[in-house]
mmCIF file of C-alpha atoms and ligand atoms in Angstrom:
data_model
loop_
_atom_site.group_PDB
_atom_site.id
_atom_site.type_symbol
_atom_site.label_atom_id
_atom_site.label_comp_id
_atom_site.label_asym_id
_atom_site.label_seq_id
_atom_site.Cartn_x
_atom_site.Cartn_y
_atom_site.Cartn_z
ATOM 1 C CA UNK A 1 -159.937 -66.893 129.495
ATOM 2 C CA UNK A 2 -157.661 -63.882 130.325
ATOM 3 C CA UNK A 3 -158.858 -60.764 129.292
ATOM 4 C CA UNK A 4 -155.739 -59.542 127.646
ATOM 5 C CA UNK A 5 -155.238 -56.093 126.955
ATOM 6 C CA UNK A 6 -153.870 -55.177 123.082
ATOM 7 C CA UNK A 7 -151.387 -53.136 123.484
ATOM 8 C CA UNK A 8 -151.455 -50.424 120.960
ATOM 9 C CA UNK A 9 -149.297 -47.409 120.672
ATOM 10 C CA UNK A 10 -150.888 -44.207 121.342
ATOM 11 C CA UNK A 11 -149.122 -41.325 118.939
ATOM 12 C CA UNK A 12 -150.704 -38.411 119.633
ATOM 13 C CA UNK A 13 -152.187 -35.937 123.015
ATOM 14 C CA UNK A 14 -155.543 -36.279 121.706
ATOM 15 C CA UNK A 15 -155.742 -39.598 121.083
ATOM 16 C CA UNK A 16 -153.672 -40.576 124.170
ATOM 17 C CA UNK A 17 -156.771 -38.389 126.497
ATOM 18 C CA UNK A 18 -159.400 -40.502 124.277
ATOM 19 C CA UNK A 19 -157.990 -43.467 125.192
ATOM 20 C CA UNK A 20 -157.854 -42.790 129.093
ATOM 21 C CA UNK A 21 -161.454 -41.309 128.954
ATOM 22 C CA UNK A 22 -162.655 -44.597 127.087
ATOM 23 C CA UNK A 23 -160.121 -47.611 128.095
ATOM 24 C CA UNK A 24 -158.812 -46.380 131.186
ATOM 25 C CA UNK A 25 -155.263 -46.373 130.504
ATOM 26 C CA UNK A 26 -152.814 -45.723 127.315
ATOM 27 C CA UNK A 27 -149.536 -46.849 126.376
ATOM 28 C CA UNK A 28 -146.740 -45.158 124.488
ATOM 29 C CA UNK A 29 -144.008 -47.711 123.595
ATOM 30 C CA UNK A 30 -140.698 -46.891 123.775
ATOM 31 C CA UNK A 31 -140.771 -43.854 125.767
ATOM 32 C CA UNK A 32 -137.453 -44.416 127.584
ATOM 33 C CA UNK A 33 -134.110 -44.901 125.635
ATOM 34 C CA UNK A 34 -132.334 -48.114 125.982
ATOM 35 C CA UNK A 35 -129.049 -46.665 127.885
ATOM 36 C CA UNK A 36 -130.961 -44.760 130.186
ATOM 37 C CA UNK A 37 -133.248 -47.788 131.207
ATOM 38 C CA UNK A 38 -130.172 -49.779 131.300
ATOM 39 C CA UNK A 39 -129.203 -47.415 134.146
ATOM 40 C CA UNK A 40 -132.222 -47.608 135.866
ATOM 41 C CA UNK A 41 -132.587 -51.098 135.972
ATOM 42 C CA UNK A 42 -128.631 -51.079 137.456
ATOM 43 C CA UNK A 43 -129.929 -48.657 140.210
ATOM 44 C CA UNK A 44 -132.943 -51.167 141.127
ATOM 45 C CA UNK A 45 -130.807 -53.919 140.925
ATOM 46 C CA UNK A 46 -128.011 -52.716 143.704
ATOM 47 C CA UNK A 47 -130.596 -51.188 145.875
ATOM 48 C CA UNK A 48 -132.914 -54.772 145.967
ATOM 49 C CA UNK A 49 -129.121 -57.068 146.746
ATOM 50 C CA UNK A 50 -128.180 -54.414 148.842
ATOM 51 C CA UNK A 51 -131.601 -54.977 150.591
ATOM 52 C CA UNK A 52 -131.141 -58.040 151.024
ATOM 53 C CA UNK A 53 -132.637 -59.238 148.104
ATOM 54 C CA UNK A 54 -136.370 -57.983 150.082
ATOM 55 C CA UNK A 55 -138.713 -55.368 148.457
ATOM 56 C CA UNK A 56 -138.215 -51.487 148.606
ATOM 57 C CA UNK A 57 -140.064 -48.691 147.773
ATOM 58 C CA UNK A 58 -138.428 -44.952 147.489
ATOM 59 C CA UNK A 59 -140.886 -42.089 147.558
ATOM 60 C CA UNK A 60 -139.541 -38.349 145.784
ATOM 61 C CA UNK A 61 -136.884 -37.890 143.476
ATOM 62 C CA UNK A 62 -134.066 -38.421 146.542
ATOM 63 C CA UNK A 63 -132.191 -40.823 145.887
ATOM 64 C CA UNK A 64 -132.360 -41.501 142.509
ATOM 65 C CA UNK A 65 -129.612 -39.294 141.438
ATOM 66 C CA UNK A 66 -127.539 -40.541 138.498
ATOM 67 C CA UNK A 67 -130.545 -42.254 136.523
ATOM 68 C CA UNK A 68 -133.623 -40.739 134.565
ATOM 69 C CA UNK A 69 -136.168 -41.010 137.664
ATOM 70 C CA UNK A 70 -134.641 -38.149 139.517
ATOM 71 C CA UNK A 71 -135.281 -35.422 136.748
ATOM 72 C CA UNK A 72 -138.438 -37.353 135.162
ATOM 73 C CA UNK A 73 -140.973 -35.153 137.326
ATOM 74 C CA UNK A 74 -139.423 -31.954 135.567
ATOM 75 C CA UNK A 75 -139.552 -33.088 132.580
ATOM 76 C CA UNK A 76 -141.074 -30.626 129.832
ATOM 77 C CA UNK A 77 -142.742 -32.806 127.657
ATOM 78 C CA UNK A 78 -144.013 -35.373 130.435
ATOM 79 C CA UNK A 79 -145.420 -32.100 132.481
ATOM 80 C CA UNK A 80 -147.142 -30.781 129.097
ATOM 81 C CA UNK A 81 -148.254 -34.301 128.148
ATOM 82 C CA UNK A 82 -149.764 -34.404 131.577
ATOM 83 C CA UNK A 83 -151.752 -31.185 131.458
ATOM 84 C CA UNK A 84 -152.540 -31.790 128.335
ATOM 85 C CA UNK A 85 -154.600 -35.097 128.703
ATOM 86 C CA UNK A 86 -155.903 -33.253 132.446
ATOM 87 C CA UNK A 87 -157.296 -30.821 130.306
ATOM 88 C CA UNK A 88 -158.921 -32.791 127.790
ATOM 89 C CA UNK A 89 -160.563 -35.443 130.356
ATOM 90 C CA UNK A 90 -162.041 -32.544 133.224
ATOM 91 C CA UNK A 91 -162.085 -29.634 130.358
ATOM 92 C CA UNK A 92 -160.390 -27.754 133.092
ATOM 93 C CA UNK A 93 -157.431 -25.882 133.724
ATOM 94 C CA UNK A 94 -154.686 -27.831 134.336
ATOM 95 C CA UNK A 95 -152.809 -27.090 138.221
ATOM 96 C CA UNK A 96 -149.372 -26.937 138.341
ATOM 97 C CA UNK A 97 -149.909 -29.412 140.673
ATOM 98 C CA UNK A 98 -146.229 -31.273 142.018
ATOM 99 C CA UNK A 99 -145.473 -35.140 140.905
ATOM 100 C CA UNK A 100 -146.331 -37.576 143.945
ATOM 101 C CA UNK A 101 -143.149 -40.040 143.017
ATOM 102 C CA UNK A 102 -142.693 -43.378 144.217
ATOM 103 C CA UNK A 103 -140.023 -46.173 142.866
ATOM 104 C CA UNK A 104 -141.306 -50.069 143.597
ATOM 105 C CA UNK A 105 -139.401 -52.943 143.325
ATOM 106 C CA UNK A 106 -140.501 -56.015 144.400
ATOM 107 C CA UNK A 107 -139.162 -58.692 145.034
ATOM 108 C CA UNK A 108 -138.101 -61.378 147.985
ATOM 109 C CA UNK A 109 -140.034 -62.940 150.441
ATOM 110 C CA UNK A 110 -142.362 -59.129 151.007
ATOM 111 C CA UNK A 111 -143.189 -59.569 146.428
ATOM 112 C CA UNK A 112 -146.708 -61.255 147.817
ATOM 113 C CA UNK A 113 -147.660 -59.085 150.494
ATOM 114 C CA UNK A 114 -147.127 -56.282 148.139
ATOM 115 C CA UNK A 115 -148.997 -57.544 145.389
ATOM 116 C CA UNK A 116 -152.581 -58.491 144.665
ATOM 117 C CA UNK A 117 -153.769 -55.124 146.906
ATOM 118 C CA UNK A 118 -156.476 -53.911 144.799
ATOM 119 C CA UNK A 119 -156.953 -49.714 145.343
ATOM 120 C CA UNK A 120 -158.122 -46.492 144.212
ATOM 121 C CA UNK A 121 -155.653 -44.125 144.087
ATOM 122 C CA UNK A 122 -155.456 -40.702 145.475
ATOM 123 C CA UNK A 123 -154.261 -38.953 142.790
ATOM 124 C CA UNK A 124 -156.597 -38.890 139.078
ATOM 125 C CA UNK A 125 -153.569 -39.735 136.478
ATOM 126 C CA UNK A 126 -150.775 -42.723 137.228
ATOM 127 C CA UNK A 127 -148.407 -42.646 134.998
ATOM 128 C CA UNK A 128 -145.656 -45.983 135.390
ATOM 129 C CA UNK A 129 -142.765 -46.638 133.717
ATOM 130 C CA UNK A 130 -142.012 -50.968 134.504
ATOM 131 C CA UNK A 131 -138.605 -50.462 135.444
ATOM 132 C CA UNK A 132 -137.600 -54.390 135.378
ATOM 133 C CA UNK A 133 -140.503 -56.681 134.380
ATOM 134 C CA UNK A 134 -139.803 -60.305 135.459
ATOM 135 C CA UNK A 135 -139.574 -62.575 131.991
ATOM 136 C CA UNK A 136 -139.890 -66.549 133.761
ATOM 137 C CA UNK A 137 -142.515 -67.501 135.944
ATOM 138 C CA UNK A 138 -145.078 -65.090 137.273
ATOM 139 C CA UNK A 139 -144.649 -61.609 134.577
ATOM 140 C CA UNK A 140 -146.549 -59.341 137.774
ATOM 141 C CA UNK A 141 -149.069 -57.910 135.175
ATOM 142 C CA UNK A 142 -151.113 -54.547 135.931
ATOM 143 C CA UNK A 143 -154.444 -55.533 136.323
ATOM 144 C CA UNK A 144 -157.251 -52.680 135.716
ATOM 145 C CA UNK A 145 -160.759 -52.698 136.012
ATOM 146 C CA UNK A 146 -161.110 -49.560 133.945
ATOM 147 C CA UNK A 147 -163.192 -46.358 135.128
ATOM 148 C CA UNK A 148 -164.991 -48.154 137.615
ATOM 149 C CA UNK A 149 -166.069 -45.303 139.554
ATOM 150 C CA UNK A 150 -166.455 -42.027 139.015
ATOM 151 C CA UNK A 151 -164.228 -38.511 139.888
ATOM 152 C CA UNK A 152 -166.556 -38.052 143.786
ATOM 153 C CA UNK A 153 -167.529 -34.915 144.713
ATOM 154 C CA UNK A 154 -166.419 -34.800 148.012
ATOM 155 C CA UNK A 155 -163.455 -36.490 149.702
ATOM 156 C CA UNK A 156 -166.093 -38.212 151.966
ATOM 157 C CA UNK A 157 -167.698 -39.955 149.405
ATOM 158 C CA UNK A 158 -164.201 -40.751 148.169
ATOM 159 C CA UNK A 159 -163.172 -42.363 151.440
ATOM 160 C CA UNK A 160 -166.567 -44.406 151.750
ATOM 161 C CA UNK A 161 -165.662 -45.859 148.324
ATOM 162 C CA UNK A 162 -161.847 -46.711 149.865
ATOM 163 C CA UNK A 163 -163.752 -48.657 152.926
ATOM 164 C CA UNK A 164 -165.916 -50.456 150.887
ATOM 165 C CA UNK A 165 -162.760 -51.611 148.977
ATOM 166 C CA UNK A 166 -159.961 -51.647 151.400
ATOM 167 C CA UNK A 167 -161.631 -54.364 153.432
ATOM 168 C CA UNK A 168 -160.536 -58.261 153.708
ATOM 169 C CA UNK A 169 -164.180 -59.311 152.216
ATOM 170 C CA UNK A 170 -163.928 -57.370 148.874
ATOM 171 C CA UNK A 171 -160.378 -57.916 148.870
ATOM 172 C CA UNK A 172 -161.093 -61.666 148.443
ATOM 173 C CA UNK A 173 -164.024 -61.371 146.452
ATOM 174 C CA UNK A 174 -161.912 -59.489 143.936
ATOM 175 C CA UNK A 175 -158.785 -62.086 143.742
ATOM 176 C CA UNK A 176 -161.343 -64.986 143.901
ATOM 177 C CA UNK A 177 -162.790 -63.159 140.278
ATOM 178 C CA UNK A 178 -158.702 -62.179 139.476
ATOM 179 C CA UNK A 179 -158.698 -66.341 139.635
ATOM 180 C CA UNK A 180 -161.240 -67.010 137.474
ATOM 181 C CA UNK A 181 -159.916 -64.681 135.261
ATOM 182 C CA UNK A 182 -162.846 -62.692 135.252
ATOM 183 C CA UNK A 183 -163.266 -60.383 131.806
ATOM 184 C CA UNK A 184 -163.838 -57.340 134.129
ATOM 185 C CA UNK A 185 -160.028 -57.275 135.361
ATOM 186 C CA UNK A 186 -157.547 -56.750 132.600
ATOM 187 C CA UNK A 187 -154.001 -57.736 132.181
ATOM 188 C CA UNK A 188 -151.814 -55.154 131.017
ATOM 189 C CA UNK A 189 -148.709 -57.267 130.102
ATOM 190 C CA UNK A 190 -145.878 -54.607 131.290
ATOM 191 C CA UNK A 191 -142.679 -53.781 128.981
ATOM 192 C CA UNK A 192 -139.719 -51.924 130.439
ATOM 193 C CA UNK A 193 -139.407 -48.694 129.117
ATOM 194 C CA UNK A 194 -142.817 -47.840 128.088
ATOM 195 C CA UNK A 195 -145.608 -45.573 129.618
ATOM 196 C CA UNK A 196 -148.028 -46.447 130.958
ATOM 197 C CA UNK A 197 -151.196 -43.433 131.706
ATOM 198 C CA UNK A 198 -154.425 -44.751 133.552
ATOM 199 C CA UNK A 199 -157.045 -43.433 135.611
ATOM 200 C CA UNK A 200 -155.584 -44.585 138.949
ATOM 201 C CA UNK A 201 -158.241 -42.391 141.042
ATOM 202 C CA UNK A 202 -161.452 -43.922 138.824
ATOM 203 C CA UNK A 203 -160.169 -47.278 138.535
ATOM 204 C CA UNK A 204 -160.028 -50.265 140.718
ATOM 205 C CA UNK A 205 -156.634 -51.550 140.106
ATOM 206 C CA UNK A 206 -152.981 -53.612 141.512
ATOM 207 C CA UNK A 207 -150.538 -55.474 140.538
ATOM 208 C CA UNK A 208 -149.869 -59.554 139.997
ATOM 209 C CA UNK A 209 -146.734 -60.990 142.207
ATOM 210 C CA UNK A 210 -143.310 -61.914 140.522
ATOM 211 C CA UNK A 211 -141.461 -65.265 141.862
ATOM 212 C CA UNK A 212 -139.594 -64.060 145.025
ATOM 213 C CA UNK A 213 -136.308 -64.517 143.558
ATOM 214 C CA UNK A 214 -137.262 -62.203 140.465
ATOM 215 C CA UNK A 215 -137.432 -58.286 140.892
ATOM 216 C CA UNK A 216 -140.342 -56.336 138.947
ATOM 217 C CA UNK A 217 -139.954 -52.954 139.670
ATOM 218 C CA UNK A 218 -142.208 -50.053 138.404
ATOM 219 C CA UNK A 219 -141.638 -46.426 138.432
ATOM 220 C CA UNK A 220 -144.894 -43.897 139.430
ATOM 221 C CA UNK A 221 -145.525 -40.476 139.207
ATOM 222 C CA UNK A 222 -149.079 -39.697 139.979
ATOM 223 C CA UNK A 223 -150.789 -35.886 139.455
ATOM 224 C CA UNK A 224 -153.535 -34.017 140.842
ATOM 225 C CA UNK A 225 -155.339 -34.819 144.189
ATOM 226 C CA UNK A 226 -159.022 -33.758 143.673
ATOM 227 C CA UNK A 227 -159.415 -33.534 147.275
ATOM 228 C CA UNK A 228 -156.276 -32.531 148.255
ATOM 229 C CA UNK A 229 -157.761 -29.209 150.070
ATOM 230 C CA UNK A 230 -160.463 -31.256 151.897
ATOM 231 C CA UNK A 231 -160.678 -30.260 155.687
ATOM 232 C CA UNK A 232 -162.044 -34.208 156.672
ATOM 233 C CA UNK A 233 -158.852 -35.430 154.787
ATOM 234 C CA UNK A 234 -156.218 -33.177 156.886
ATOM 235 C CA UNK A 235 -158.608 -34.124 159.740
ATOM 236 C CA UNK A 236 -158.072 -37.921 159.194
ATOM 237 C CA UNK A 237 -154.432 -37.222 158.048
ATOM 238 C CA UNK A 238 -153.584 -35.915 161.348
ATOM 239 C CA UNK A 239 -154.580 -39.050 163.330
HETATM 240 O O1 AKG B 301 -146.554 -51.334 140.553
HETATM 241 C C1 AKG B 301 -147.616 -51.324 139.933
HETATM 242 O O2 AKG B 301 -147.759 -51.974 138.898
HETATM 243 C C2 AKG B 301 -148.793 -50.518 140.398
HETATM 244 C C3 AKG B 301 -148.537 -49.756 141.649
HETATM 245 C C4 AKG B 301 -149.694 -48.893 142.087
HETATM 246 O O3 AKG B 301 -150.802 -49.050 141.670
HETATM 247 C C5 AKG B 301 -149.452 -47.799 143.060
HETATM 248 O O4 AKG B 301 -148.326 -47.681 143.579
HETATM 249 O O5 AKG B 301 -150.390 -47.029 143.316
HETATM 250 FE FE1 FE2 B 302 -152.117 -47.497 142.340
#
């Protein structure tokens, strides 16, 4: 059986940050109105054909003028909503840390090789907008294995946790237990136009394939390196 993920709307900062801290993700329904999603999903749709029909990802806010990507990392309310839950999961001060921003949209013969790539990420909150969410054949679900780790304390013990994962043996161990449909992995089924907050650094996480000739596309911003001021990271950086 699939462990399917309810998905409940989350109303308020606090309960959003509980949610996170307990579940590993949150969802607020809705956030993005209809016209301006509508635009969105025009802008991934002429940059995939225009592609070729192949998958694309855009990193920053260039080039996505004229839709609600480009000005979604200086947003107000996102920013405060941000801090707000950074605050109430370290008990810190929140930085004023820059959005790293990336666009996906897969789709075309490069949807497989793109998907099914379980990772840590860098950054401690992912927030993801779906974009275009596929609605025949393979949906390209989130799958999270919430808070499976811990914030490290170093950026070496981070990066022995990212071997240990981003290796062809765990790799397969992990999509032979996706198969199963293991109760540890859980689908988030993705709508367009909602948000989507998880703990992208704590848990282990990636995202199901669409058909080739469907497009899912997802929208990220993701804030706050913890080891961002590491000397072994600008070390290994460099190479
Ligand atoms: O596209 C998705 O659903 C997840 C992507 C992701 O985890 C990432 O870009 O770090
Ligand atoms: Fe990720």
């Amino acid at each position: 059986m699939l462990a399917t993920a309810p998905l409940q709307t989350a109303t308020d900062t606090a309960e959003i940050a509980r949610r996170i801290d307990a579940d590993g993700y949150a969802v607020i329904e809705g956030y993005i109105p209809p016209a301006e999603l509508g635009s969105a999903q025009e802008f991934v749709r002429q940059a995939v054909a225009r592609n070729g029909g192949n998958y694309l990802s855009i990193r920053g806010a260039n080039g996505l003028e004229g839709t609600f990507l480009h000005s979604w990392p200086e947003d107000a309310d996102f920013i405060a909503l941000c801090h707000a839950i950074y605050e109430r999961t370290t008990g810190k001060v929140a930085p004023d840390a820059p959005f790293y921003q990336v666009l996906r949209c897969l789709s075309g013969r490069l949807a497989a090789a793109n998907s099914l790539n379980f990772h840590y990420d860098s950054y401690l909150l992912t927030a993801l907008i779906p974009i275009i969410i596929p609605e025949r054949g393979k949906t390209g679900d989130l799958l999270i294995m919430p808070n499976s780790r811990k914030l490290r304390s170093s950026y070496a013990l981070n990066f022995i946790d990212k071997i240990l994962l981003d290796n062809p043996l765990s790799q397969k161990v992990l999509r032979a237990r996706y198969e199963r449909g293991h109760r540890g992995i859980r689908h988030l089924k993705l709508t367009p136009g909602n948000l989507y907050l998880f703990n992208g650094y704590r848990s282990i996480h990636t995202n199901e394939a669409c058909d080739p000739d469907a497009i899912r596309s997802t929208a990220l911003l993701h804030y706050v390196d913890p080891h961002a001021d590491s000397a072994l990271k600008h070390l290994l950086r460099r190479q």
